Amino acid sequence: AQKVTQAQTEISVVEKEDVTLDCVYETRDTTYYLFWYKQPPSGELVFLIRRNSFDEQNEISGRYSWNFQKSTSSFNFTITASQVVDSAVYFCALSEAYTNAGGTSYGKLTFGQGTILTVHP
Amino acid sequence: DTAVSQTPKYLVTQMGNDKSIKCEQNLGHDTMYWYKQDSKKFLKIMFSYNNKELIINETVPNRFSPKSPDKAHLNLHINSLELGDSAVYFCASSQSPTFREQYFGPGTRLTVT
């Protein structure tokens, strides 16, 4: 089963529209972290936000906001008043804790399939 | 100054060849990673090193071998390249191996013909 599901493969909006990108995750851990990354057409991956499993407060950063709901295992991302520069692939990711054979604890990032957002002028 | 850099940015080579991709980070981070992004944009972890110790080694053909000469560098060597190895390879780094955000390099687009 997918650990991170981004059900929307592609979204197309017109500038100034609000858009919400959905992310649903699956884990048995009580401690985990969630992330969003942006991959613009230039190809680099840009970190947007990190959220731990104990902090369900919504976060707002400029036109970006994130809604974390443990009850529905969702971590949705909303862009308000979208702009052409928001056009990108957006990835949601889950980090769970593992311990390797040598006893080292680490977090492994599992990405969703990505949502391609196109904002038209 | 670029935080995480990779060279080369593009790599075109023929099947059967051996190639390397280099990665360097100047963030002072302890942990570095290699990811593969396929043609459908799916990103998957391949390897991770923490202070030069290999801590993640996913199910990857043993033609792929990472090497970390120091904690600021993580290289990826690929032997006997196959068509299916064509992808974008991203290097990343994080402050520690647990739950910290990862900062990615610009990617290396590998094309095997």
mmCIF file of C-alpha atoms in Angstrom:
data_model
loop_
_atom_site.group_PDB
_atom_site.id
_atom_site.type_symbol
_atom_site.label_atom_id
_atom_site.label_comp_id
_atom_site.label_asym_id
_atom_site.label_seq_id
_atom_site.Cartn_x
_atom_site.Cartn_y
_atom_site.Cartn_z
ATOM 1 C CA ALA A 1 0.000 0.000 0.000
ATOM 2 C CA GLN A 2 1.105 3.517 -0.727
ATOM 3 C CA LYS A 3 2.479 5.253 2.321
ATOM 4 C CA VAL A 4 1.870 8.671 0.815
ATOM 5 C CA THR A 5 -0.923 9.264 -1.646
ATOM 6 C CA GLN A 6 -1.402 12.388 -3.660
ATOM 7 C CA ALA A 7 -4.598 11.557 -5.468
ATOM 8 C CA GLN A 8 -4.500 14.585 -7.763
ATOM 9 C CA THR A 9 -2.101 13.836 -10.586
ATOM 10 C CA GLU A 10 -2.595 17.180 -12.290
ATOM 11 C CA ILE A 11 -4.390 20.388 -11.398
ATOM 12 C CA SER A 12 -4.918 23.326 -13.683
ATOM 13 C CA VAL A 13 -6.089 26.707 -12.407
ATOM 14 C CA VAL A 14 -6.221 30.280 -13.560
ATOM 15 C CA GLU A 15 -4.127 32.898 -11.828
ATOM 16 C CA LYS A 16 -5.577 34.270 -8.570
ATOM 17 C CA GLU A 17 -7.598 31.135 -7.915
ATOM 18 C CA ASP A 18 -7.031 29.293 -4.650
ATOM 19 C CA VAL A 19 -5.904 25.703 -4.997
ATOM 20 C CA THR A 20 -5.567 22.847 -2.508
ATOM 21 C CA LEU A 21 -3.223 19.926 -3.014
ATOM 22 C CA ASP A 22 -4.249 16.819 -1.123
ATOM 23 C CA CYS A 23 -1.939 14.445 0.708
ATOM 24 C CA VAL A 24 -2.956 11.349 2.629
ATOM 25 C CA TYR A 25 -0.404 9.255 4.459
ATOM 26 C CA GLU A 26 -0.275 5.898 6.170
ATOM 27 C CA THR A 27 1.889 4.987 9.157
ATOM 28 C CA ARG A 28 1.740 2.957 12.347
ATOM 29 C CA ASP A 29 4.281 5.151 14.088
ATOM 30 C CA THR A 30 3.251 7.711 16.666
ATOM 31 C CA THR A 31 6.281 9.860 15.903
ATOM 32 C CA TYR A 32 6.721 10.884 12.309
ATOM 33 C CA TYR A 33 7.244 13.974 10.218
ATOM 34 C CA LEU A 34 5.538 15.277 7.120
ATOM 35 C CA PHE A 35 7.044 17.464 4.432
ATOM 36 C CA TRP A 36 6.134 19.329 1.289
ATOM 37 C CA TYR A 37 8.591 19.967 -1.513
ATOM 38 C CA LYS A 38 8.236 21.981 -4.708
ATOM 39 C CA GLN A 39 9.874 21.040 -8.003
ATOM 40 C CA PRO A 40 9.604 23.918 -10.489
ATOM 41 C CA PRO A 41 10.193 23.388 -14.223
ATOM 42 C CA SER A 42 13.902 24.103 -13.681
ATOM 43 C CA GLY A 43 14.066 20.751 -11.884
ATOM 44 C CA GLU A 44 15.461 21.446 -8.431
ATOM 45 C CA LEU A 45 13.614 20.297 -5.314
ATOM 46 C CA VAL A 46 12.770 23.053 -2.872
ATOM 47 C CA PHE A 47 11.884 22.363 0.748
ATOM 48 C CA LEU A 48 8.665 24.099 1.827
ATOM 49 C CA ILE A 49 7.633 22.812 5.236
ATOM 50 C CA ARG A 50 8.256 20.180 7.908
ATOM 51 C CA ARG A 51 5.636 19.171 10.434
ATOM 52 C CA ASN A 52 5.876 16.703 13.306
ATOM 53 C CA SER A 53 3.103 14.323 14.264
ATOM 54 C CA PHE A 54 2.468 16.037 17.578
ATOM 55 C CA ASP A 55 1.810 19.465 16.159
ATOM 56 C CA GLU A 56 -1.553 19.750 14.451
ATOM 57 C CA GLN A 57 -1.578 23.534 14.311
ATOM 58 C CA ASN A 58 -2.178 24.872 10.866
ATOM 59 C CA GLU A 59 0.689 26.801 9.368
ATOM 60 C CA ILE A 60 0.591 29.847 7.135
ATOM 61 C CA SER A 61 3.498 31.298 5.227
ATOM 62 C CA GLY A 62 2.496 34.113 2.914
ATOM 63 C CA ARG A 63 0.149 32.673 0.307
ATOM 64 C CA TYR A 64 0.902 29.124 1.420
ATOM 65 C CA SER A 65 -0.948 27.303 4.169
ATOM 66 C CA TRP A 66 -0.955 23.755 5.435
ATOM 67 C CA ASN A 67 -3.696 21.821 7.177
ATOM 68 C CA PHE A 68 -2.583 18.782 9.179
ATOM 69 C CA GLN A 69 -5.320 16.477 10.456
ATOM 70 C CA LYS A 70 -4.219 13.302 12.209
ATOM 71 C CA SER A 71 -7.810 12.036 12.396
ATOM 72 C CA THR A 72 -7.902 11.728 8.615
ATOM 73 C CA SER A 73 -4.134 11.193 8.113
ATOM 74 C CA SER A 74 -4.010 14.175 5.825
ATOM 75 C CA PHE A 75 -1.588 17.013 5.314
ATOM 76 C CA ASN A 76 -3.071 19.286 2.694
ATOM 77 C CA PHE A 77 -1.427 22.290 1.105
ATOM 78 C CA THR A 78 -3.305 25.374 -0.060
ATOM 79 C CA ILE A 79 -2.014 28.140 -2.273
ATOM 80 C CA THR A 80 -4.073 31.299 -2.036
ATOM 81 C CA ALA A 81 -4.305 33.645 -5.016
ATOM 82 C CA SER A 82 -2.153 31.401 -7.186
ATOM 83 C CA GLN A 83 0.448 32.863 -9.505
ATOM 84 C CA VAL A 84 2.089 31.577 -12.661
ATOM 85 C CA VAL A 85 5.317 31.107 -10.705
ATOM 86 C CA ASP A 86 3.542 28.545 -8.536
ATOM 87 C CA SER A 87 3.460 26.183 -11.513
ATOM 88 C CA ALA A 88 5.482 23.161 -10.426
ATOM 89 C CA VAL A 89 5.275 19.581 -9.255
ATOM 90 C CA TYR A 90 4.521 19.429 -5.548
ATOM 91 C CA PHE A 91 5.532 16.461 -3.450
ATOM 92 C CA CYS A 92 4.258 15.438 -0.073
ATOM 93 C CA ALA A 93 6.582 13.178 1.919
ATOM 94 C CA LEU A 94 6.529 11.154 5.119
ATOM 95 C CA SER A 95 9.506 10.441 7.348
ATOM 96 C CA GLU A 96 9.309 7.477 9.698
ATOM 97 C CA ALA A 97 11.987 6.202 12.056
ATOM 98 C CA TYR A 98 14.021 3.114 11.311
ATOM 99 C CA THR A 99 16.978 1.425 12.974
ATOM 100 C CA ASN A 100 19.548 -0.291 10.810
ATOM 101 C CA ALA A 101 21.468 -3.473 11.572
ATOM 102 C CA GLY A 102 24.252 -1.383 13.097
ATOM 103 C CA GLY A 103 21.855 0.208 15.565
ATOM 104 C CA THR A 104 21.790 3.627 13.910
ATOM 105 C CA SER A 105 18.402 5.365 13.992
ATOM 106 C CA TYR A 106 17.403 7.297 10.949
ATOM 107 C CA GLY A 107 14.398 8.762 9.218
ATOM 108 C CA LYS A 108 13.563 7.591 5.731
ATOM 109 C CA LEU A 109 11.704 9.966 3.458
ATOM 110 C CA THR A 110 8.944 8.405 1.392
ATOM 111 C CA PHE A 111 7.522 10.645 -1.304
ATOM 112 C CA GLY A 112 4.072 10.741 -2.828
ATOM 113 C CA GLN A 113 3.655 10.557 -6.570
ATOM 114 C CA GLY A 114 3.539 14.321 -6.906
ATOM 115 C CA THR A 115 0.864 16.711 -8.155
ATOM 116 C CA ILE A 116 1.549 18.757 -11.253
ATOM 117 C CA LEU A 117 0.127 22.234 -10.735
ATOM 118 C CA THR A 118 -0.263 24.493 -13.739
ATOM 119 C CA VAL A 119 -1.320 28.065 -13.177
ATOM 120 C CA HIS A 120 -2.477 29.826 -16.323
ATOM 121 C CA PRO A 121 -2.259 33.596 -16.718
ATOM 122 C CA ASP B 1 27.159 29.910 -2.691
ATOM 123 C CA THR B 2 25.420 26.711 -3.733
ATOM 124 C CA ALA B 3 24.439 24.631 -0.721
ATOM 125 C CA VAL B 4 24.320 21.214 -2.389
ATOM 126 C CA SER B 5 26.064 20.884 -5.724
ATOM 127 C CA GLN B 6 26.278 18.004 -8.154
ATOM 128 C CA THR B 7 28.417 17.370 -11.190
ATOM 129 C CA PRO B 8 27.767 16.818 -13.960
ATOM 130 C CA LYS B 9 24.314 18.275 -14.558
ATOM 131 C CA TYR B 10 23.834 16.184 -17.682
ATOM 132 C CA LEU B 11 25.413 12.856 -18.503
ATOM 133 C CA VAL B 12 24.861 11.022 -21.766
ATOM 134 C CA THR B 13 26.594 7.699 -22.162
ATOM 135 C CA GLN B 14 26.285 4.320 -23.818
ATOM 136 C CA MET B 15 25.157 1.057 -22.360
ATOM 137 C CA GLY B 16 27.911 -0.857 -20.630
ATOM 138 C CA ASN B 17 29.931 2.184 -19.631
ATOM 139 C CA ASP B 18 30.885 3.122 -16.076
ATOM 140 C CA LYS B 19 30.169 6.631 -14.814
ATOM 141 C CA SER B 20 30.306 8.660 -11.628
ATOM 142 C CA ILE B 21 28.284 11.535 -10.253
ATOM 143 C CA LYS B 22 29.778 13.773 -7.596
ATOM 144 C CA CYS B 23 27.996 15.628 -4.824
ATOM 145 C CA GLU B 24 29.232 18.189 -2.341
ATOM 146 C CA GLN B 25 27.441 20.115 0.391
ATOM 147 C CA ASN B 26 28.704 23.175 2.226
ATOM 148 C CA LEU B 27 25.970 23.262 4.852
ATOM 149 C CA GLY B 28 27.971 21.440 7.495
ATOM 150 C CA HIS B 29 25.396 18.647 7.495
ATOM 151 C CA ASP B 30 26.146 15.168 8.816
ATOM 152 C CA THR B 31 23.895 13.177 6.499
ATOM 153 C CA MET B 32 23.805 12.837 2.739
ATOM 154 C CA TYR B 33 21.539 10.946 0.370
ATOM 155 C CA TRP B 34 21.105 9.754 -3.190
ATOM 156 C CA TYR B 35 17.666 9.647 -4.767
ATOM 157 C CA LYS B 36 16.497 8.473 -8.160
ATOM 158 C CA GLN B 37 13.659 10.232 -9.961
ATOM 159 C CA ASP B 38 12.194 8.239 -12.819
ATOM 160 C CA SER B 39 10.426 9.460 -15.929
ATOM 161 C CA LYS B 40 7.125 9.598 -14.064
ATOM 162 C CA LYS B 41 8.689 11.920 -11.472
ATOM 163 C CA PHE B 42 8.627 9.278 -8.768
ATOM 164 C CA LEU B 43 11.363 9.898 -6.193
ATOM 165 C CA LYS B 44 12.954 7.033 -4.347
ATOM 166 C CA ILE B 45 15.770 6.887 -1.828
ATOM 167 C CA MET B 46 18.769 4.843 -2.870
ATOM 168 C CA PHE B 47 21.457 5.410 -0.252
ATOM 169 C CA SER B 48 22.249 7.508 2.763
ATOM 170 C CA TYR B 49 25.469 8.187 4.626
ATOM 171 C CA ASN B 50 25.776 9.683 8.080
ATOM 172 C CA ASN B 51 29.268 10.887 8.981
ATOM 173 C CA LYS B 52 30.691 8.586 6.317
ATOM 174 C CA GLU B 53 28.731 5.567 7.607
ATOM 175 C CA LEU B 54 26.280 3.911 5.214
ATOM 176 C CA ILE B 55 22.917 3.902 6.984
ATOM 177 C CA ILE B 56 20.405 3.382 4.192
ATOM 178 C CA ASN B 57 20.972 0.941 1.384
ATOM 179 C CA GLU B 58 17.738 0.331 -0.453
ATOM 180 C CA THR B 59 17.177 -2.473 -2.912
ATOM 181 C CA VAL B 60 19.427 -1.135 -5.605
ATOM 182 C CA PRO B 61 21.440 -3.193 -8.121
ATOM 183 C CA ASN B 62 24.980 -3.659 -6.867
ATOM 184 C CA ARG B 63 26.169 -1.917 -10.025
ATOM 185 C CA PHE B 64 25.469 1.220 -7.993
ATOM 186 C CA SER B 65 28.074 2.012 -5.372
ATOM 187 C CA PRO B 66 28.104 5.115 -3.197
ATOM 188 C CA LYS B 67 31.261 6.438 -1.654
ATOM 189 C CA SER B 68 31.690 9.120 0.982
ATOM 190 C CA PRO B 69 35.297 10.315 1.335
ATOM 191 C CA ASP B 70 34.213 12.794 4.021
ATOM 192 C CA LYS B 71 30.917 14.045 5.375
ATOM 193 C CA ALA B 72 30.739 16.888 2.857
ATOM 194 C CA HIS B 73 30.985 14.617 -0.174
ATOM 195 C CA LEU B 74 28.966 11.702 -1.453
ATOM 196 C CA ASN B 75 29.672 10.236 -4.857
ATOM 197 C CA LEU B 76 27.720 7.686 -6.845
ATOM 198 C CA HIS B 77 29.472 5.273 -9.161
ATOM 199 C CA ILE B 78 27.491 3.202 -11.627
ATOM 200 C CA ASN B 79 29.000 0.230 -13.412
ATOM 201 C CA SER B 80 27.804 -1.385 -16.626
ATOM 202 C CA LEU B 81 25.113 1.171 -17.295
ATOM 203 C CA GLU B 82 21.771 -0.070 -18.593
ATOM 204 C CA LEU B 83 18.967 1.696 -20.438
ATOM 205 C CA GLY B 84 16.802 1.499 -17.314
ATOM 206 C CA ASP B 85 19.314 3.571 -15.377
ATOM 207 C CA SER B 86 18.246 6.637 -17.321
ATOM 208 C CA ALA B 87 16.765 9.005 -14.754
ATOM 209 C CA VAL B 88 17.495 12.135 -12.769
ATOM 210 C CA TYR B 89 19.687 11.480 -9.756
ATOM 211 C CA PHE B 90 19.449 13.853 -6.829
ATOM 212 C CA CYS B 91 21.864 14.276 -4.006
ATOM 213 C CA ALA B 92 20.562 15.721 -0.737
ATOM 214 C CA SER B 93 21.817 16.516 2.729
ATOM 215 C CA SER B 94 20.318 17.031 6.164
ATOM 216 C CA GLN B 95 21.581 18.164 9.531
ATOM 217 C CA SER B 96 21.092 14.725 11.049
ATOM 218 C CA PRO B 97 19.693 11.374 9.910
ATOM 219 C CA THR B 98 16.475 11.646 11.895
ATOM 220 C CA PHE B 99 13.510 13.670 10.702
ATOM 221 C CA ARG B 100 15.361 16.751 9.559
ATOM 222 C CA GLU B 101 14.463 18.469 6.309
ATOM 223 C CA GLN B 102 16.632 17.511 3.383
ATOM 224 C CA TYR B 103 18.160 19.996 0.986
ATOM 225 C CA PHE B 104 18.550 18.806 -2.551
ATOM 226 C CA GLY B 105 21.111 19.404 -5.233
ATOM 227 C CA PRO B 106 20.105 20.453 -8.749
ATOM 228 C CA GLY B 107 20.028 16.881 -10.036
ATOM 229 C CA THR B 108 22.001 14.993 -12.667
ATOM 230 C CA ARG B 109 20.075 13.888 -15.718
ATOM 231 C CA LEU B 110 21.573 10.584 -16.838
ATOM 232 C CA THR B 111 20.701 9.308 -20.293
ATOM 233 C CA VAL B 112 21.883 5.871 -21.316
ATOM 234 C CA THR B 113 21.726 5.136 -25.047
#
